């Protein structure tokens, strides 16, 4: 497997260290172009949990496992982030452990010449599967014109 881009690892790590940090990003994963908003992993876990809760009948005891799974994931990620921040604050010099996954919200795969629109699409991929990436997400909204004069 290819090694993840170290700059992308740092960007994902910095985003994971925030409570609600977000940044538009476009990535190519094994030839598929995906555009969306990079979010912290705990935001991803909460978002997927909310989608599953909406799509499923969580009053049915057989569906409670989904809610518990993503709630647990969200809590673990927050605890890890808080522990690492405590180590940084105490200047313990903890070695950088790169993240393994990238998490996007409002993610859409881009095919052909059209730029699709989407909302509430949560996407997760291993960082080592990202071939290329760019800051900024694609959309049908016109970008502001910058006068270079």
GROMACS .gro file of N, CA, C and O in nm, residues 53-139:
model
  348
   53UNK      N    1  -3.014   0.714   1.305
   53UNK     CA    2  -3.129   0.731   1.394
   53UNK      C    3  -3.250   0.777   1.315
   53UNK      O    4  -3.361   0.730   1.336
   54UNK      N    5  -3.229   0.867   1.220
   54UNK     CA    6  -3.339   0.918   1.138
   54UNK      C    7  -3.391   0.810   1.044
   54UNK      O    8  -3.511   0.797   1.023
   55UNK      N    9  -3.299   0.732   0.986
   55UNK     CA   10  -3.338   0.632   0.888
   55UNK      C   11  -3.395   0.506   0.951
   55UNK      O   12  -3.465   0.429   0.885
   56UNK      N   13  -3.363   0.483   1.077
   56UNK     CA   14  -3.406   0.360   1.144
   56UNK      C   15  -3.504   0.393   1.255
   56UNK      O   16  -3.515   0.506   1.300
   57UNK      N   17  -3.569   0.292   1.300
   57UNK     CA   18  -3.660   0.306   1.412
   57UNK      C   19  -3.585   0.269   1.539
   57UNK      O   20  -3.578   0.154   1.577
   58UNK      N   21  -3.524   0.372   1.605
   58UNK     CA   22  -3.444   0.342   1.723
   58UNK      C   23  -3.529   0.313   1.847
   58UNK      O   24  -3.476   0.288   1.953
   59UNK      N   25  -3.660   0.317   1.833
   59UNK     CA   26  -3.743   0.271   1.944
   59UNK      C   27  -3.748   0.119   1.944
   59UNK      O   28  -3.784   0.058   2.044
   60UNK      N   29  -3.710   0.059   1.832
   60UNK     CA   30  -3.701  -0.086   1.821
   60UNK      C   31  -3.571  -0.130   1.888
   60UNK      O   32  -3.463  -0.090   1.847
   61UNK      N   33  -3.577  -0.213   1.993
   61UNK     CA   34  -3.455  -0.254   2.065
   61UNK      C   35  -3.349  -0.318   1.975
   61UNK      O   36  -3.231  -0.308   2.004
   62UNK      N   37  -3.387  -0.377   1.865
   62UNK     CA   38  -3.288  -0.439   1.777
   62UNK      C   39  -3.203  -0.335   1.704
   62UNK      O   40  -3.099  -0.368   1.648
   63UNK      N   41  -3.245  -0.209   1.702
   63UNK     CA   42  -3.172  -0.103   1.633
   63UNK      C   43  -3.082  -0.021   1.725
   63UNK      O   44  -3.007   0.064   1.679
   64UNK      N   45  -3.086  -0.044   1.855
   64UNK     CA   46  -3.008   0.035   1.949
   64UNK      C   47  -2.858   0.017   1.933
   64UNK      O   48  -2.780   0.102   1.972
   65UNK      N   49  -2.815  -0.092   1.874
   65UNK     CA   50  -2.673  -0.119   1.856
   65UNK      C   51  -2.605  -0.015   1.769
   65UNK      O   52  -2.492   0.024   1.796
   66UNK      N   53  -2.672   0.031   1.663
   66UNK     CA   54  -2.615   0.134   1.577
   66UNK      C   55  -2.586   0.261   1.656
   66UNK      O   56  -2.479   0.320   1.648
   67UNK      N   57  -2.684   0.305   1.731
   67UNK     CA   58  -2.671   0.426   1.810
   67UNK      C   59  -2.556   0.412   1.909
   67UNK      O   60  -2.472   0.500   1.922
   68UNK      N   61  -2.552   0.300   1.979
   68UNK     CA   62  -2.446   0.277   2.078
   68UNK      C   63  -2.309   0.272   2.014
   68UNK      O   64  -2.212   0.326   2.068
   69UNK      N   65  -2.298   0.208   1.898
   69UNK     CA   66  -2.169   0.196   1.829
   69UNK      C   67  -2.112   0.332   1.795
   69UNK      O   68  -1.997   0.363   1.828
   70UNK      N   69  -2.189   0.418   1.731
   70UNK     CA   70  -2.137   0.548   1.690
   70UNK      C   71  -2.126   0.645   1.807
   70UNK      O   72  -2.038   0.731   1.807
   71UNK      N   73  -2.209   0.632   1.908
   71UNK     CA   74  -2.193   0.713   2.028
   71UNK      C   75  -2.061   0.677   2.096
   71UNK      O   76  -1.984   0.764   2.137
   72UNK      N   77  -2.031   0.546   2.103
   72UNK     CA   78  -1.905   0.500   2.161
   72UNK      C   79  -1.785   0.551   2.080
   72UNK      O   80  -1.686   0.597   2.137
   73UNK      N   81  -1.796   0.545   1.947
   73UNK     CA   82  -1.688   0.594   1.862
   73UNK      C   83  -1.664   0.743   1.886
   73UNK      O   84  -1.551   0.788   1.899
   74UNK      N   85  -1.772   0.820   1.892
   74UNK     CA   86  -1.761   0.963   1.917
   74UNK      C   87  -1.694   0.990   2.052
   74UNK      O   88  -1.603   1.073   2.062
   75UNK      N   89  -1.733   0.917   2.155
   75UNK     CA   90  -1.674   0.935   2.288
   75UNK      C   91  -1.526   0.898   2.291
   75UNK      O   92  -1.445   0.966   2.352
   76UNK      N   93  -1.489   0.789   2.223
   76UNK     CA   94  -1.349   0.748   2.218
   76UNK      C   95  -1.262   0.851   2.148
   76UNK      O   96  -1.152   0.882   2.195
   77UNK      N   97  -1.310   0.904   2.038
   77UNK     CA   98  -1.233   1.002   1.964
   77UNK      C   99  -1.214   1.129   2.048
   77UNK      O  100  -1.105   1.185   2.054
   78UNK      N  101  -1.319   1.173   2.113
   78UNK     CA  102  -1.308   1.292   2.199
   78UNK      C  103  -1.211   1.268   2.315
   78UNK      O  104  -1.129   1.355   2.346
   79UNK      N  105  -1.218   1.151   2.376
   79UNK     CA  106  -1.128   1.120   2.488
   79UNK      C  107  -0.983   1.117   2.441
   79UNK      O  108  -0.893   1.169   2.509
   80UNK      N  109  -0.959   1.057   2.325
   80UNK     CA  110  -0.823   1.052   2.270
   80UNK      C  111  -0.772   1.194   2.242
   80UNK      O  112  -0.658   1.228   2.273
   81UNK      N  113  -0.857   1.276   2.180
   81UNK     CA  114  -0.819   1.414   2.150
   81UNK      C  115  -0.788   1.491   2.279
   81UNK      O  116  -0.688   1.560   2.289
   82UNK      N  117  -0.874   1.476   2.380
   82UNK     CA  118  -0.854   1.547   2.506
   82UNK      C  119  -0.727   1.502   2.577
   82UNK      O  120  -0.653   1.584   2.633
   83UNK      N  121  -0.700   1.370   2.575
   83UNK     CA  122  -0.579   1.318   2.639
   83UNK      C  123  -0.454   1.369   2.567
   83UNK      O  124  -0.355   1.406   2.631
   84UNK      N  125  -0.460   1.372   2.435
   84UNK     CA  126  -0.344   1.421   2.361
   84UNK      C  127  -0.323   1.569   2.386
   84UNK      O  128  -0.210   1.615   2.403
   85UNK      N  129  -0.431   1.646   2.393
   85UNK     CA  130  -0.418   1.788   2.421
   85UNK      C  131  -0.360   1.811   2.560
   85UNK      O  132  -0.278   1.899   2.581
   86UNK      N  133  -0.399   1.727   2.657
   86UNK     CA  134  -0.344   1.738   2.792
   86UNK      C  135  -0.193   1.711   2.789
   86UNK      O  136  -0.117   1.777   2.859
   87UNK      N  137  -0.150   1.614   2.710
   87UNK     CA  138  -0.007   1.585   2.698
   87UNK      C  139   0.067   1.701   2.633
   87UNK      O  140   0.178   1.733   2.675
   88UNK      N  141   0.006   1.763   2.533
   88UNK     CA  142   0.069   1.878   2.468
   88UNK      C  143   0.079   1.993   2.566
   88UNK      O  144   0.182   2.059   2.577
   89UNK      N  145  -0.029   2.018   2.642
   89UNK     CA  146  -0.029   2.125   2.740
   89UNK      C  147   0.077   2.102   2.847
   89UNK      O  148   0.138   2.196   2.897
   90UNK      N  149   0.099   1.975   2.883
   90UNK     CA  150   0.198   1.942   2.985
   90UNK      C  151   0.338   1.930   2.924
   90UNK      O  152   0.434   1.904   2.995
   91UNK      N  153   0.348   1.947   2.792
   91UNK     CA  154   0.474   1.938   2.719
   91UNK      C  155   0.544   1.805   2.743
   91UNK      O  156   0.663   1.798   2.767
   92UNK      N  157   0.466   1.697   2.735
   92UNK     CA  158   0.523   1.564   2.752
   92UNK      C  159   0.597   1.516   2.628
   92UNK      O  160   0.661   1.413   2.630
   93UNK      N  161   0.586   1.591   2.518
   93UNK     CA  162   0.656   1.554   2.396
   93UNK      C  163   0.605   1.425   2.334
   93UNK      O  164   0.682   1.347   2.281
   94UNK      N  165   0.476   1.403   2.339
   94UNK     CA  166   0.418   1.283   2.280
   94UNK      C  167   0.448   1.278   2.131
   94UNK      O  168   0.437   1.377   2.060
   95UNK      N  169   0.490   1.162   2.083
   95UNK     CA  170   0.521   1.145   1.942
   95UNK      C  171   0.394   1.152   1.858
   95UNK      O  172   0.289   1.103   1.899
   96UNK      N  173   0.407   1.213   1.741
   96UNK     CA  174   0.293   1.228   1.651
   96UNK      C  175   0.248   1.091   1.600
   96UNK      O  176   0.327   1.015   1.546
   97UNK      N  177   0.123   1.060   1.622
   97UNK     CA  178   0.061   0.939   1.568
   97UNK      C  179  -0.037   0.983   1.462
   97UNK      O  180  -0.141   1.042   1.493
   98UNK      N  181  -0.004   0.959   1.336
   98UNK     CA  182  -0.092   1.009   1.229
   98UNK      C  183  -0.227   0.939   1.229
   98UNK      O  184  -0.238   0.822   1.264
   99UNK      N  185  -0.330   1.013   1.187
   99UNK     CA  186  -0.462   0.951   1.174
   99UNK      C  187  -0.461   0.851   1.060
   99UNK      O  188  -0.378   0.857   0.969
  100UNK      N  189  -0.553   0.758   1.064
  100UNK     CA  190  -0.563   0.655   0.960
  100UNK      C  191  -0.676   0.682   0.861
  100UNK      O  192  -0.677   0.628   0.752
  101UNK      N  193  -0.772   0.765   0.901
  101UNK     CA  194  -0.891   0.788   0.819
  101UNK      C  195  -0.916   0.936   0.796
  101UNK      O  196  -0.880   1.020   0.880
  102UNK      N  197  -0.981   0.965   0.686
  102UNK     CA  198  -1.029   1.099   0.655
  102UNK      C  199  -1.182   1.092   0.657
  102UNK      O  200  -1.240   0.992   0.613
  103UNK      N  201  -1.246   1.198   0.708
  103UNK     CA  202  -1.392   1.201   0.721
  103UNK      C  203  -1.446   1.326   0.654
  103UNK      O  204  -1.401   1.437   0.684
  104UNK      N  205  -1.543   1.307   0.565
  104UNK     CA  206  -1.606   1.419   0.495
  104UNK      C  207  -1.756   1.419   0.519
  104UNK      O  208  -1.818   1.314   0.528
  105UNK      N  209  -1.811   1.540   0.529
  105UNK     CA  210  -1.957   1.553   0.529
  105UNK      C  211  -1.995   1.621   0.398
  105UNK      O  212  -1.912   1.684   0.332
  106UNK      N  213  -2.121   1.608   0.360
  106UNK     CA  214  -2.171   1.660   0.233
  106UNK      C  215  -2.082   1.614   0.118
  106UNK      O  216  -2.054   1.690   0.025
  107UNK      N  217  -2.038   1.490   0.126
  107UNK     CA  218  -1.947   1.434   0.026
  107UNK      C  219  -2.025   1.386  -0.096
  107UNK      O  220  -2.132   1.329  -0.083
  108UNK      N  221  -1.968   1.414  -0.212
  108UNK     CA  222  -2.026   1.364  -0.335
  108UNK      C  223  -1.914   1.316  -0.426
  108UNK      O  224  -1.806   1.373  -0.429
  109UNK      N  225  -1.942   1.209  -0.497
  109UNK     CA  226  -1.849   1.160  -0.598
  109UNK      C  227  -1.878   1.234  -0.727
  109UNK      O  228  -1.993   1.254  -0.763
  110UNK      N  229  -1.773   1.276  -0.795
  110UNK     CA  230  -1.787   1.353  -0.918
  110UNK      C  231  -1.759   1.262  -1.036
  110UNK      O  232  -1.653   1.199  -1.043
  111UNK      N  233  -1.854   1.253  -1.127
  111UNK     CA  234  -1.841   1.171  -1.248
  111UNK      C  235  -1.867   1.258  -1.369
  111UNK      O  236  -1.961   1.338  -1.370
  112UNK      N  237  -1.791   1.240  -1.475
  112UNK     CA  238  -1.813   1.314  -1.599
  112UNK      C  239  -1.788   1.462  -1.583
  112UNK      O  240  -1.702   1.503  -1.506
  113UNK      N  241  -1.866   1.542  -1.651
  113UNK     CA  242  -1.843   1.686  -1.650
  113UNK      C  243  -1.931   1.761  -1.553
  113UNK      O  244  -1.911   1.879  -1.530
  114UNK      N  245  -2.030   1.695  -1.497
  114UNK     CA  246  -2.120   1.763  -1.405
  114UNK      C  247  -2.066   1.764  -1.263
  114UNK      O  248  -1.990   1.678  -1.223
  115UNK      N  249  -2.103   1.867  -1.189
  115UNK     CA  250  -2.068   1.874  -1.048
  115UNK      C  251  -2.196   1.852  -0.970
  115UNK      O  252  -2.284   1.939  -0.965
  116UNK      N  253  -2.212   1.733  -0.911
  116UNK     CA  254  -2.337   1.703  -0.841
  116UNK      C  255  -2.348   1.780  -0.711
  116UNK      O  256  -2.250   1.827  -0.656
  117UNK      N  257  -2.469   1.794  -0.666
  117UNK     CA  258  -2.494   1.855  -0.536
  117UNK      C  259  -2.541   1.747  -0.442
  117UNK      O  260  -2.606   1.652  -0.482
  118UNK      N  261  -2.506   1.760  -0.316
  118UNK     CA  262  -2.549   1.662  -0.218
  118UNK      C  263  -2.546   1.721  -0.080
  118UNK      O  264  -2.482   1.823  -0.056
  119UNK      N  265  -2.616   1.658   0.008
  119UNK     CA  266  -2.617   1.702   0.148
  119UNK      C  267  -2.635   1.579   0.235
  119UNK      O  268  -2.694   1.479   0.193
  120UNK      N  269  -2.581   1.587   0.353
  120UNK     CA  270  -2.592   1.480   0.452
  120UNK      C  271  -2.532   1.348   0.405
  120UNK      O  272  -2.577   1.242   0.445
  121UNK      N  273  -2.433   1.356   0.317
  121UNK     CA  274  -2.361   1.236   0.275
  121UNK      C  275  -2.232   1.230   0.356
  121UNK      O  276  -2.148   1.320   0.345
  122UNK      N  277  -2.216   1.127   0.436
  122UNK     CA  278  -2.098   1.110   0.518
  122UNK      C  279  -2.006   1.010   0.450
  122UNK      O  280  -2.052   0.906   0.404
  123UNK      N  281  -1.877   1.040   0.444
  123UNK     CA  282  -1.782   0.958   0.370
  123UNK      C  283  -1.657   0.940   0.454
  123UNK      O  284  -1.608   1.035   0.516
  124UNK      N  285  -1.605   0.818   0.455
  124UNK     CA  286  -1.485   0.784   0.533
  124UNK      C  287  -1.395   0.700   0.444
  124UNK      O  288  -1.441   0.608   0.376
  125UNK      N  289  -1.265   0.730   0.446
  125UNK     CA  290  -1.170   0.653   0.367
  125UNK      C  291  -1.037   0.647   0.441
  125UNK      O  292  -1.004   0.736   0.520
  126UNK      N  293  -0.962   0.540   0.414
  126UNK     CA  294  -0.827   0.531   0.469
  126UNK      C  295  -0.740   0.635   0.401
  126UNK      O  296  -0.747   0.653   0.280
  127UNK      N  297  -0.658   0.705   0.477
  127UNK     CA  298  -0.571   0.806   0.420
  127UNK      C  299  -0.476   0.747   0.315
  127UNK      O  300  -0.443   0.813   0.218
  128UNK      N  301  -0.437   0.623   0.333
  128UNK     CA  302  -0.345   0.562   0.237
  128UNK      C  303  -0.412   0.537   0.101
  128UNK      O  304  -0.344   0.511   0.003
  129UNK      N  305  -0.545   0.547   0.094
  129UNK     CA  306  -0.613   0.527  -0.033
  129UNK      C  307  -0.631   0.657  -0.112
  129UNK      O  308  -0.680   0.655  -0.224
  130UNK      N  309  -0.589   0.770  -0.054
  130UNK     CA  310  -0.602   0.899  -0.121
  130UNK      C  311  -0.481   0.920  -0.212
  130UNK      O  312  -0.367   0.922  -0.167
  131UNK      N  313  -0.509   0.932  -0.343
  131UNK     CA  314  -0.403   0.951  -0.441
  131UNK      C  315  -0.360   1.097  -0.451
  131UNK      O  316  -0.241   1.128  -0.455
  132UNK      N  317  -0.456   1.186  -0.461
  132UNK     CA  318  -0.430   1.330  -0.470
  132UNK      C  319  -0.537   1.403  -0.392
  132UNK      O  320  -0.644   1.348  -0.363
  133UNK      N  321  -0.510   1.530  -0.361
  133UNK     CA  322  -0.610   1.608  -0.288
  133UNK      C  323  -0.586   1.757  -0.313
  133UNK      O  324  -0.476   1.798  -0.353
  134UNK      N  325  -0.689   1.834  -0.291
  134UNK     CA  326  -0.681   1.979  -0.306
  134UNK      C  327  -0.771   2.045  -0.202
  134UNK      O  328  -0.879   1.993  -0.171
  135UNK      N  329  -0.727   2.157  -0.151
  135UNK     CA  330  -0.811   2.234  -0.059
  135UNK      C  331  -0.923   2.297  -0.142
  135UNK      O  332  -0.900   2.350  -0.250
  136UNK      N  333  -1.042   2.291  -0.092
  136UNK     CA  334  -1.159   2.347  -0.159
  136UNK      C  335  -1.248   2.237  -0.212
  136UNK      O  336  -1.200   2.137  -0.264
  137UNK      N  337  -1.376   2.256  -0.198
  137UNK     CA  338  -1.471   2.159  -0.251
  137UNK      C  339  -1.533   2.214  -0.378
  137UNK      O  340  -1.544   2.334  -0.396
  138UNK      N  341  -1.569   2.124  -0.467
  138UNK     CA  342  -1.632   2.163  -0.592
  138UNK      C  343  -1.780   2.190  -0.567
  138UNK      O  344  -1.842   2.121  -0.487
  139UNK      N  345  -1.831   2.289  -0.635
  139UNK     CA  346  -1.975   2.316  -0.625
  139UNK      C  347  -2.019   2.386  -0.752
  139UNK      O  348  -1.937   2.429  -0.833
   0.00000   0.00000   0.00000
